[in-house]
Short mmCIF file of C-alpha atoms and ligand atoms in Angstrom, two decimals:
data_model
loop_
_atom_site.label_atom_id
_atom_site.label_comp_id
_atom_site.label_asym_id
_atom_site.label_seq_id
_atom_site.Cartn_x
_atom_site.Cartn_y
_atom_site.Cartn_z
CA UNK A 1 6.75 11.88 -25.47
CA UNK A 2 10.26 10.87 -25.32
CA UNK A 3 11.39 14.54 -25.20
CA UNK A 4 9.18 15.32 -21.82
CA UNK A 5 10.65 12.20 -20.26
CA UNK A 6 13.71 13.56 -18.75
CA UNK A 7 14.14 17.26 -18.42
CA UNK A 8 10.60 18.19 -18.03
CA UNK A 9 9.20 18.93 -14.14
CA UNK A 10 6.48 16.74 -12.53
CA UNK A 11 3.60 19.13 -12.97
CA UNK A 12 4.47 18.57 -17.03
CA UNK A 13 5.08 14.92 -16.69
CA UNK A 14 1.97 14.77 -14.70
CA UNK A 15 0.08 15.92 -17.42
CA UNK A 16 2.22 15.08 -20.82
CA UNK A 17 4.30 11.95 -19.95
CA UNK A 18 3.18 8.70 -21.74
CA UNK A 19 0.07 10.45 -24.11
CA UNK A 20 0.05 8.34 -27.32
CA UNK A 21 3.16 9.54 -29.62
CA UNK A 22 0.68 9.57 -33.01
CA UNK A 23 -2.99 10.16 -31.66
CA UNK A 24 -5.54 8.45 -33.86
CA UNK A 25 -7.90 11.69 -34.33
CA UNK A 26 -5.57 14.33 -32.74
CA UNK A 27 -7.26 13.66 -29.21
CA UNK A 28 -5.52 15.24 -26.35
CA UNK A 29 -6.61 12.35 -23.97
CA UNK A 30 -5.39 8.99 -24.12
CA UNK A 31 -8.25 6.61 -25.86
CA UNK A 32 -9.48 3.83 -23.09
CA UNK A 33 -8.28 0.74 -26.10
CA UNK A 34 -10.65 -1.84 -24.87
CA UNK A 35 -9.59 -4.42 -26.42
CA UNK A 36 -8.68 -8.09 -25.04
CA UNK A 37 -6.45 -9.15 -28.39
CA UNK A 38 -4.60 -7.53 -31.16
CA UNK A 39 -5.20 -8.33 -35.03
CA UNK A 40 -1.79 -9.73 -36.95
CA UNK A 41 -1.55 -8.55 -40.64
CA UNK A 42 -0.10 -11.97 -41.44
CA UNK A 43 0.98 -14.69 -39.46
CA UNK A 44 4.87 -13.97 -39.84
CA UNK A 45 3.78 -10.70 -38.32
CA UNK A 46 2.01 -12.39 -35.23
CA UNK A 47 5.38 -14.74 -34.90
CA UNK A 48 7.40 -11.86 -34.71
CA UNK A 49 5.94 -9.82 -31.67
CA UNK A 50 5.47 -13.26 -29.97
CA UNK A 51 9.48 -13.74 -31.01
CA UNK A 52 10.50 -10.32 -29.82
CA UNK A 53 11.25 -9.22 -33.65
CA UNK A 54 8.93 -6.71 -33.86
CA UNK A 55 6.92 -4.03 -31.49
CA UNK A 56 3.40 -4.03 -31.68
CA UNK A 57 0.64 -5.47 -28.94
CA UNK A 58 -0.63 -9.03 -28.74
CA UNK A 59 -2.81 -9.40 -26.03
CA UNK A 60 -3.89 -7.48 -23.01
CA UNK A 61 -2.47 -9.37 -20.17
CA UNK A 62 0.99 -8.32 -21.94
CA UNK A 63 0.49 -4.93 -22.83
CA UNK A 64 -2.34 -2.78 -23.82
CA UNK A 65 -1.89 1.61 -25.47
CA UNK A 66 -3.99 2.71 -22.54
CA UNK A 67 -2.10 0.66 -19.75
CA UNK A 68 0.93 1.39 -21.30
CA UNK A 69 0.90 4.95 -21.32
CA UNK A 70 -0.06 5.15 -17.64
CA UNK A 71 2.95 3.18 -17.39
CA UNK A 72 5.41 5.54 -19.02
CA UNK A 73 3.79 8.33 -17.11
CA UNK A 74 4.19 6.78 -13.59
CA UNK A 75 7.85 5.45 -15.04
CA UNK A 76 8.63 9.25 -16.18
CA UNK A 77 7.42 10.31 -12.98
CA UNK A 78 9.64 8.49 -11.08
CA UNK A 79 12.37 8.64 -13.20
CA UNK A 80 12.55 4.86 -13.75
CA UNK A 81 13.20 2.40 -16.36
CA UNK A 82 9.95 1.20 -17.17
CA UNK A 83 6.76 0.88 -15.55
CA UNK A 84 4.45 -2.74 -15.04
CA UNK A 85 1.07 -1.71 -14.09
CA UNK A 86 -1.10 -4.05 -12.14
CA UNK A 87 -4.34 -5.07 -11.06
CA UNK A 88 -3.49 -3.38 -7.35
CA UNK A 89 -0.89 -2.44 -5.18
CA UNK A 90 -0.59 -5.71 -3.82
CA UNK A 91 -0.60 -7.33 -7.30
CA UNK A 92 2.88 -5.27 -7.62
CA UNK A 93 4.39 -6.46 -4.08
CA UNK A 94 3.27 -10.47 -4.79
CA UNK A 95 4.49 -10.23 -8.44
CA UNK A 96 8.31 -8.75 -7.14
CA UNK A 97 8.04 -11.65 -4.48
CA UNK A 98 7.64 -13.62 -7.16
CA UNK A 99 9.83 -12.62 -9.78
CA UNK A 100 12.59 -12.41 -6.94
CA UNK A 101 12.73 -14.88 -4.17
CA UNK A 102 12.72 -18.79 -4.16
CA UNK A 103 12.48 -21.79 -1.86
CA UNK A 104 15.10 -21.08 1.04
CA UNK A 105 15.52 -17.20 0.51
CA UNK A 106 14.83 -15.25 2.65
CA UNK A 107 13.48 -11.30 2.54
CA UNK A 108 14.50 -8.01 5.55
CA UNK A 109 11.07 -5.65 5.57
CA UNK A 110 9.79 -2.90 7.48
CA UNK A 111 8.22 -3.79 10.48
CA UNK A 112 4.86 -1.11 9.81
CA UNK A 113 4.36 -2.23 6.61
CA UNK A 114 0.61 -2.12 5.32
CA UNK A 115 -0.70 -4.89 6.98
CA UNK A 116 -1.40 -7.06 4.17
CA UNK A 117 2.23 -7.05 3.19
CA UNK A 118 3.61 -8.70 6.00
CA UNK A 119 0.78 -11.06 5.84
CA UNK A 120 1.77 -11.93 2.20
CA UNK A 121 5.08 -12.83 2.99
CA UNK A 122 5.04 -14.32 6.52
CA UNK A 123 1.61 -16.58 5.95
CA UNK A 124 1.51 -17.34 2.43
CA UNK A 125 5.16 -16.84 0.81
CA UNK A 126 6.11 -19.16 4.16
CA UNK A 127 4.55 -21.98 2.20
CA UNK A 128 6.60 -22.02 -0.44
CA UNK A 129 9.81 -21.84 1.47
CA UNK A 130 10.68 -18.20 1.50
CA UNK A 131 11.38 -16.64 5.17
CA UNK A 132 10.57 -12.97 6.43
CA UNK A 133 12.18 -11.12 9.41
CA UNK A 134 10.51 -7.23 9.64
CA UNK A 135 12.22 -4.65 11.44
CA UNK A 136 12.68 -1.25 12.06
CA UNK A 137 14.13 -0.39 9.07
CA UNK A 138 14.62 3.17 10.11
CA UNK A 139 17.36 1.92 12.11
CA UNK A 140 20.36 0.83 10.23
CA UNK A 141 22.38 -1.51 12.36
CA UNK A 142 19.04 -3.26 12.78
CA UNK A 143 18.81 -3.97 9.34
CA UNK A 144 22.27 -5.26 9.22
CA UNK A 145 21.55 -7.68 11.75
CA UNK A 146 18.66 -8.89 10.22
CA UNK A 147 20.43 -9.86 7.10
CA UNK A 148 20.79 -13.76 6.58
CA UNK A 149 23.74 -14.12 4.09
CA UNK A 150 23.73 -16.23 1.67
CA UNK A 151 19.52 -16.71 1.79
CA UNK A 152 18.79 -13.13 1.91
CA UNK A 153 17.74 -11.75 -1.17
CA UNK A 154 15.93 -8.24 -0.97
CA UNK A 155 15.24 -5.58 1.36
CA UNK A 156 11.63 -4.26 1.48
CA UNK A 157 11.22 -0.75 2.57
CA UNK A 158 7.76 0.94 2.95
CA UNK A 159 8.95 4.93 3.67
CA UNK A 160 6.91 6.97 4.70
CA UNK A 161 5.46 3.53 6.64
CA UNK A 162 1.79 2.57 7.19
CA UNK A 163 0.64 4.10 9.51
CA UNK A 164 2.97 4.66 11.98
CA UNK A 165 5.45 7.08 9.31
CA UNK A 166 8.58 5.85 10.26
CA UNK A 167 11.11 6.82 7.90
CA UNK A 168 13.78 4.89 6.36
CA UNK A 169 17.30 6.14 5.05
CA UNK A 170 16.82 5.02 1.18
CA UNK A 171 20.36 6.15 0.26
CA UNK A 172 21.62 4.17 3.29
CA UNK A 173 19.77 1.20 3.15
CA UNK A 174 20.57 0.73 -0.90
CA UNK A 175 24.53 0.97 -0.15
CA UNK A 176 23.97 -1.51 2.84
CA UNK A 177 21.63 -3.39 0.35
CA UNK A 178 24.36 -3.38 -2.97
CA UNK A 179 27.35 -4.17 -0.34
CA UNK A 180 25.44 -7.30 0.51
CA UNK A 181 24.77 -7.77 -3.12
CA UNK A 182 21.27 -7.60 -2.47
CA UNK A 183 18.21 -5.84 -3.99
CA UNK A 184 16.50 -2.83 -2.33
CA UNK A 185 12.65 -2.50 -2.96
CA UNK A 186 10.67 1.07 -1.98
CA UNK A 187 7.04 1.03 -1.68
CA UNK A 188 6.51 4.48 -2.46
CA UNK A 189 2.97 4.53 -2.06
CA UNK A 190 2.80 7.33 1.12
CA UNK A 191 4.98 9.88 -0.32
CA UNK A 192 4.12 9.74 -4.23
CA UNK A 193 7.25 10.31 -7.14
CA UNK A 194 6.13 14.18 -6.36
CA UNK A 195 8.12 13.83 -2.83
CA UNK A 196 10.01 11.22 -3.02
CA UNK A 197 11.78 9.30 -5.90
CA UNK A 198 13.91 6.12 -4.12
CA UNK A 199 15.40 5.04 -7.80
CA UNK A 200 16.95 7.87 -7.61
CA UNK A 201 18.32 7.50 -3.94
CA UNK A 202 20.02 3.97 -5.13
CA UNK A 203 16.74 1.86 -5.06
CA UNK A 204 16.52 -0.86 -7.69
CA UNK A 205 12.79 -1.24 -7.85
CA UNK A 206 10.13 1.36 -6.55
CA UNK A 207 6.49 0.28 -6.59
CA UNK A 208 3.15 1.43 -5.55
CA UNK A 209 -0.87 1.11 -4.75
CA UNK A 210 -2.21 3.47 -7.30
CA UNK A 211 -5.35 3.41 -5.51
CA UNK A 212 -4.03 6.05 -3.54
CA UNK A 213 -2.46 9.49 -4.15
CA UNK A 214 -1.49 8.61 -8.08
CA UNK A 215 -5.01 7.91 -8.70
CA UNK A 216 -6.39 9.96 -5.86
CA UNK A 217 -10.31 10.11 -6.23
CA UNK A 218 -10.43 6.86 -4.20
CA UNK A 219 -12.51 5.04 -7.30
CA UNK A 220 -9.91 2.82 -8.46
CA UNK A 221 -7.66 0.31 -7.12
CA UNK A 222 -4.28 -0.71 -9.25
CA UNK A 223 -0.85 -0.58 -8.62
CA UNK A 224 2.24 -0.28 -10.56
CA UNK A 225 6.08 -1.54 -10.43
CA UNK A 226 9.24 0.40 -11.94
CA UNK A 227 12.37 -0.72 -11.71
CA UNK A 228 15.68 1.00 -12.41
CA UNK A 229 17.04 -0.59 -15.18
CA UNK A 230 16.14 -3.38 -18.16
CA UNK A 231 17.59 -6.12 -16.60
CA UNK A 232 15.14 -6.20 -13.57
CA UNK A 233 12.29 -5.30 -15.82
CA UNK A 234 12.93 -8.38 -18.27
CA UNK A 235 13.33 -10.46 -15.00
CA UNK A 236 10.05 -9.01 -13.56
CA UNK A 237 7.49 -9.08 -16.71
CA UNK A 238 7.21 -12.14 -17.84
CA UNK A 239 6.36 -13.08 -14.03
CA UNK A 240 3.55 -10.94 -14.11
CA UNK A 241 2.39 -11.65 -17.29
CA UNK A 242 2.09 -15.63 -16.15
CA UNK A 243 0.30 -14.97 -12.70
CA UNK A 244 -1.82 -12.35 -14.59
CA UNK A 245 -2.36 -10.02 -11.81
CA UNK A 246 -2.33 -6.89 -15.10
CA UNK A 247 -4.57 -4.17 -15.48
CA UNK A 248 -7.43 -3.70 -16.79
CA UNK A 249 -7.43 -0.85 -19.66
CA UNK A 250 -10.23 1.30 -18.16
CA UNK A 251 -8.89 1.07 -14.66
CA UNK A 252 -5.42 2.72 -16.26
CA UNK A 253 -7.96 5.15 -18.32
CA UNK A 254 -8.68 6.10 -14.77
CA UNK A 255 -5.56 6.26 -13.09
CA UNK A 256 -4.08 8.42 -16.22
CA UNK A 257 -6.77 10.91 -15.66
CA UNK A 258 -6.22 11.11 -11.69
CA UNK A 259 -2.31 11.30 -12.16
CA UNK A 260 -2.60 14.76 -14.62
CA UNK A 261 -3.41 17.01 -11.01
CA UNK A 262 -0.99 14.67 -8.73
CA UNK A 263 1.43 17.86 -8.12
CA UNK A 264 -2.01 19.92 -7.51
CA UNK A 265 -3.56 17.68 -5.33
CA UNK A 266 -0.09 16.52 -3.19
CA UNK A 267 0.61 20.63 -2.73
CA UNK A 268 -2.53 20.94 -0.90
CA UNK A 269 -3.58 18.56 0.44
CA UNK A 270 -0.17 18.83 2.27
CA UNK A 271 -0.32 22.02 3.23
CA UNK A 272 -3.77 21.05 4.75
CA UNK A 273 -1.74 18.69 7.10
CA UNK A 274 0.72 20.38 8.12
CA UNK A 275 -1.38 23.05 9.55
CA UNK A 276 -3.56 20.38 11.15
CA UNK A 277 -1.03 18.44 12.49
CA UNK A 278 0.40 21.96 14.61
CA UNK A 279 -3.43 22.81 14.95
CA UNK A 280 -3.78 18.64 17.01
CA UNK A 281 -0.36 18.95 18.74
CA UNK A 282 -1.63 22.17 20.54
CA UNK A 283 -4.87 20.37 21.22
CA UNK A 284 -5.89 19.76 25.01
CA UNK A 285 -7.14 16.08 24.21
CA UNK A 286 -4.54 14.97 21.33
CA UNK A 287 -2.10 13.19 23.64
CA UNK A 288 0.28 12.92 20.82
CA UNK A 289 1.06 13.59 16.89
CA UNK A 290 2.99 11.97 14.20
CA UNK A 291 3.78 13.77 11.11
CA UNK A 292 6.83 13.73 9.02
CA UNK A 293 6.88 17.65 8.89
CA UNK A 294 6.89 18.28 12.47
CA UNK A 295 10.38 18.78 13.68
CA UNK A 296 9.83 16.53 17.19
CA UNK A 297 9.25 13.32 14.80
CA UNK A 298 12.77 10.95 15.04
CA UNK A 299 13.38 11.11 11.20
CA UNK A 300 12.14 14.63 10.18
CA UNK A 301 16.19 15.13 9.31
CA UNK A 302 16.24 12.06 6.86
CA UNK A 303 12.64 13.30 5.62
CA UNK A 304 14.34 16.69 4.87
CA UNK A 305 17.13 15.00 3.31
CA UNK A 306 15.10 12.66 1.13
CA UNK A 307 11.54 13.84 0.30
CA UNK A 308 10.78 16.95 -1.69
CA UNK A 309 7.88 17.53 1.19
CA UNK A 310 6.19 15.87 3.81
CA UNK A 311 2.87 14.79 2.58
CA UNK A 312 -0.47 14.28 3.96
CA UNK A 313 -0.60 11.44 6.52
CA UNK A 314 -0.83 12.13 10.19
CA UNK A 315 -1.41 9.55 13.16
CA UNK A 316 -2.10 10.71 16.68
CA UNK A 317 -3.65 9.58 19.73
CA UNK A 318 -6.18 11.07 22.22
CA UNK A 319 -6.92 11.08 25.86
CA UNK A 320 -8.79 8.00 26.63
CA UNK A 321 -7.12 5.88 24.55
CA UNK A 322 -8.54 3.67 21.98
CA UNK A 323 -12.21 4.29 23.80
CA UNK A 324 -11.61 8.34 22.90
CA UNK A 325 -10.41 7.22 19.06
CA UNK A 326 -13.78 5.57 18.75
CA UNK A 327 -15.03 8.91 19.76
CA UNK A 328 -13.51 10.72 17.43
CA UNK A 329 -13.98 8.12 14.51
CA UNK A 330 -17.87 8.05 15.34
CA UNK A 331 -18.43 11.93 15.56
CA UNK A 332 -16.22 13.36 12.54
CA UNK A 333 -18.84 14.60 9.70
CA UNK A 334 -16.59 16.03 7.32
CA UNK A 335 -13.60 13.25 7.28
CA UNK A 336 -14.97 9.57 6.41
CA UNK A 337 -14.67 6.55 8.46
CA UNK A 338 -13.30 4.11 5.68
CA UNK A 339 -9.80 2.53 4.90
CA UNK A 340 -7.20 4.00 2.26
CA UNK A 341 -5.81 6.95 1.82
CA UNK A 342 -4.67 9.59 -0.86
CA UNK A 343 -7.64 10.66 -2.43
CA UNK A 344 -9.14 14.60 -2.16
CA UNK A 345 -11.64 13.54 0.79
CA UNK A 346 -10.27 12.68 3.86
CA UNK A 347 -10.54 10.03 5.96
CA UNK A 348 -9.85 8.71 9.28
CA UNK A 349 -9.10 5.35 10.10
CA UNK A 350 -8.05 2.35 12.87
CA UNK A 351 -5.41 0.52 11.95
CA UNK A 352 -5.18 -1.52 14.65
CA UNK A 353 -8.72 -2.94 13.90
CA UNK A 354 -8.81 -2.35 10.36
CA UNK A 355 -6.07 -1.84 7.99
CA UNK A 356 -3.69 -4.15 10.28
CA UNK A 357 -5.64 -6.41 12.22
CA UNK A 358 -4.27 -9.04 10.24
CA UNK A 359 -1.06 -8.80 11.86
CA UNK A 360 -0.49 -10.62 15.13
CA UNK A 361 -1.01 -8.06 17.97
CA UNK A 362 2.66 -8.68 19.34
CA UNK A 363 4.16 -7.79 15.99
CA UNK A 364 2.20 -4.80 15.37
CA UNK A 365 2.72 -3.53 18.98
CA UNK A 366 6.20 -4.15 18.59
CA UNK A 367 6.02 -2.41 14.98
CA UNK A 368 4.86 0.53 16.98
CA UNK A 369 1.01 -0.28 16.07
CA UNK A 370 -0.56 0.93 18.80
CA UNK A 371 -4.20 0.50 19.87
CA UNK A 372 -4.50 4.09 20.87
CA UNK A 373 -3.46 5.07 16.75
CA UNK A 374 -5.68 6.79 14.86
CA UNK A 375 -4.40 7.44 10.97
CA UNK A 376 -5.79 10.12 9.15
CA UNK A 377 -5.16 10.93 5.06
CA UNK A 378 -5.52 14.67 4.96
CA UNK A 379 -7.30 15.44 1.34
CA UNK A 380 -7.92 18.65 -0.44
CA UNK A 381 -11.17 20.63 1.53
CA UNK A 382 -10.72 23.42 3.32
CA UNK A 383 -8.35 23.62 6.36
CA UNK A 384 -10.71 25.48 8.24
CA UNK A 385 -13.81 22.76 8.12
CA UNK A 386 -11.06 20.10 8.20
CA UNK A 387 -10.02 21.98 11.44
CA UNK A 388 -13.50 22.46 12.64
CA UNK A 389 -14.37 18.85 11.89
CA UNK A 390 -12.03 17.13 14.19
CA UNK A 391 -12.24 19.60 16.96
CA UNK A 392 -15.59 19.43 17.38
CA UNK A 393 -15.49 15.42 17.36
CA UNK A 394 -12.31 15.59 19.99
CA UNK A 395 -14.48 18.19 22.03
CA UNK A 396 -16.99 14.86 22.29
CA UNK A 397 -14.52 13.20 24.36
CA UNK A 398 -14.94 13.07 28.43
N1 LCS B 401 1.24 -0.41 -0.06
C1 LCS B 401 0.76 0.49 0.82
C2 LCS B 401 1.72 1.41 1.50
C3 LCS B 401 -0.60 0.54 1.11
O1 LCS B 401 -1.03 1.47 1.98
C4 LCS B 401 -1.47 -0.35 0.44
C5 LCS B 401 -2.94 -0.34 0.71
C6 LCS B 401 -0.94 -1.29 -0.45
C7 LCS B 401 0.42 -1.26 -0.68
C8 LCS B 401 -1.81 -2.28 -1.18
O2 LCS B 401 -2.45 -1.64 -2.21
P1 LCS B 401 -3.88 -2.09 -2.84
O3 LCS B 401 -3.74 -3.53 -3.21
O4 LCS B 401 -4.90 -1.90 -1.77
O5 LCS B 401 -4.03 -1.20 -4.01
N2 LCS B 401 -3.28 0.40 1.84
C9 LCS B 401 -4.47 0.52 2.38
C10 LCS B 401 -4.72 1.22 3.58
O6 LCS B 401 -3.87 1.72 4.32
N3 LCS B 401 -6.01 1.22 3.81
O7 LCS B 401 -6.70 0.49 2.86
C11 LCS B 401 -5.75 0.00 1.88
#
């Protein structure tokens, strides 16, 4: 589908990018190739795709037709290189750690990073000799400072961030990132390559939870890494191939069916939140409202700049603090109580008790974590019972 890859739009990527070049029966789906090994027709041929000689699949953990054409499309998408796809979205961020940094370096990330992420680097990459200092990374001089010449190594950027949708200057932080002759890393995961493609801003590797938006029926977890160029890739494959956080084939079967309505599902389920997020910031017990669209938030100008929309996230907080989020968490009937984001239900969440609590309550205050934040992934119902939903649950509070 080399011909889609470039000039095509996302909607026709979506759908076309990565489907098998010669189908087997002329299907118009992608086959799920279950299969754990490949058969050689001779033993010279096995020698040569183990050499590099010749093309042709081996064994799963390396590559796999079904896996691999998710990872064209998600590549294509994002106008990358190549695509690695992995077990989950935090497969991809330990496998760049690990491809990337060694005893003594030392990584800059974004202070409201998905919890788990700054866990992975400040409690268990800390073992092995590799330091972490997270900041605001929507704040440029901040960055600078943070930078440890000669140990630092790469800058991890989470834009839109989780959950408190900061928003950090790609195009800035890559030329601060290549002056410094370091690497700039974009979890893209919030905004999906249908808003936002940071390769394209000057980042050198983008990667992502599939479990969320690119999948978007909340019934899979994966993840995927792209980077800009060969180089990086040969650097970062053979990494993940020896940890062995891959996919599985039918978990890409999955995503590659999800990702064909990405562009449907983004366009709604945006345009959902940006009416609810005017719809909470007029409401008498929403004390305040963070969405990218809204023009009050700090970075809605970079946003503009850098994102081909504003997506579908929104965190606010009531009257009553944290006791009147409970409220509203227990009385919503329409929106889920559950973790994640991105699929075509919504859901409402706590990150300071749930998706974060793993970070130390100083550094998630200080990452703008409040205890008061509630996070909510807008999906694809109708605004009206969305609408109707929450207000009746905020009603419930004194
Ligand atoms: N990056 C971001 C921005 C995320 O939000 C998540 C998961 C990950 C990476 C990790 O991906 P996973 O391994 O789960 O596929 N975020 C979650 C969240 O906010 N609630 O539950 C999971």
């Amino acid at each position: 589908m080399d011909e889609i890859n470039q000039p095509a739009h996302k909607s026709t990527k979506a759908i076309h990018a990565g489907m098998l070049k010669k189908p087997v029966f002329g299907e118009v789906s992608v086959p799920i190739f279950q299969t754990s090994t490949f058969s050689f027709h001779s033993a010279d041929e096995g020698a040569a795709r183990f050499s590099g000689e010749e093309d042709g699949f081996i064994y799963t953990r390396m590559g796999n037709p079904t896996i691999r054409a998710l990872e064209e499309c998600v590549a294509s998408l994002e106008n990358g290189y190549k695509g690695m796809a992995t077990a989950s979205g935090m497969a991809a961020i330990t496998t760049v750690f690990l491809a990337l940094l060694d005893q003594g370096s030392h990584m800059v990330g974004t202070a409201s990073v998905y919890g788990p992420t700054r866990v992975v680097a400040e409690r268990e990459f800390s073992r092995f000799g590799v330091t972490s200092t997270f900041v605001d990374t929507s704040d440029l001089n901040t960055i600078e400072k943070a930078i440890q010449l000669p140990h630092t190594r790469i800058i991890y950027v989470e834009t839109p961030a989780n959950p408190t949708l900061s928003v950090t200057d790609i195009k800035a932080v890559a030329q601060l990132a290549h002056k410094n002759n370091l690497m700039l890393i974009v979890d893209n995961t919030f905004a999906s390559p249908c808003l936002q493609r940071p390769l394209e801003l000057g980042a050198d590797i983008v990667i992502h939870s599939l479990t969320k938006f690119i999948n978007g029926h909340s019934d899979v977890v994966g993840g995927i890494i792209v980077t800009k160029d060969e180089m990086l890739y040969n650097k970062i494959k053979p990494v993940l191939n020896l940890f062995g956080g891959t996919m599985d084939p039918h978990q890409a079967w999955l995503v590659l069916r999800g990702v064909r309505t990405l562009p449907l599902r983004i366009e709604k389920a945006q345009e959902n939140a940006a009416r609810l997020s005017s719809f909470l910031l007029n409401h008498p017990k929403v004390k305040w409202v963070n969405y990218i669209g809204l023009p009050g938030h700090p970075q809605h100008h970079i946003a503009k700049k850098q994102m081909d929309g504003f997506g579908s996230m929104i965190s606010f907080g009531v009257h009553n603090g944290l006791d009147g989020g409970k409220i509203v968490m227990d009385n919503v009937r329409l929106f889920t109580l559950a973790v994640s984001l991105g699929g075509v239900e919504s859901l409402i969440e706590h990150p300071a008790s749930m998706t974060h609590a793993s970070v130390p309550r100083e550094e998630r205050e200080s990452a703008g974590i409040r205890d008061e934040l509630i996070r909510v992934s807008v999906g694809c119902e109708h605004f009206e019972d969305l609408k109707n939903d929450l207000d009746q649950a905020l009603h419930k509070i004194p």
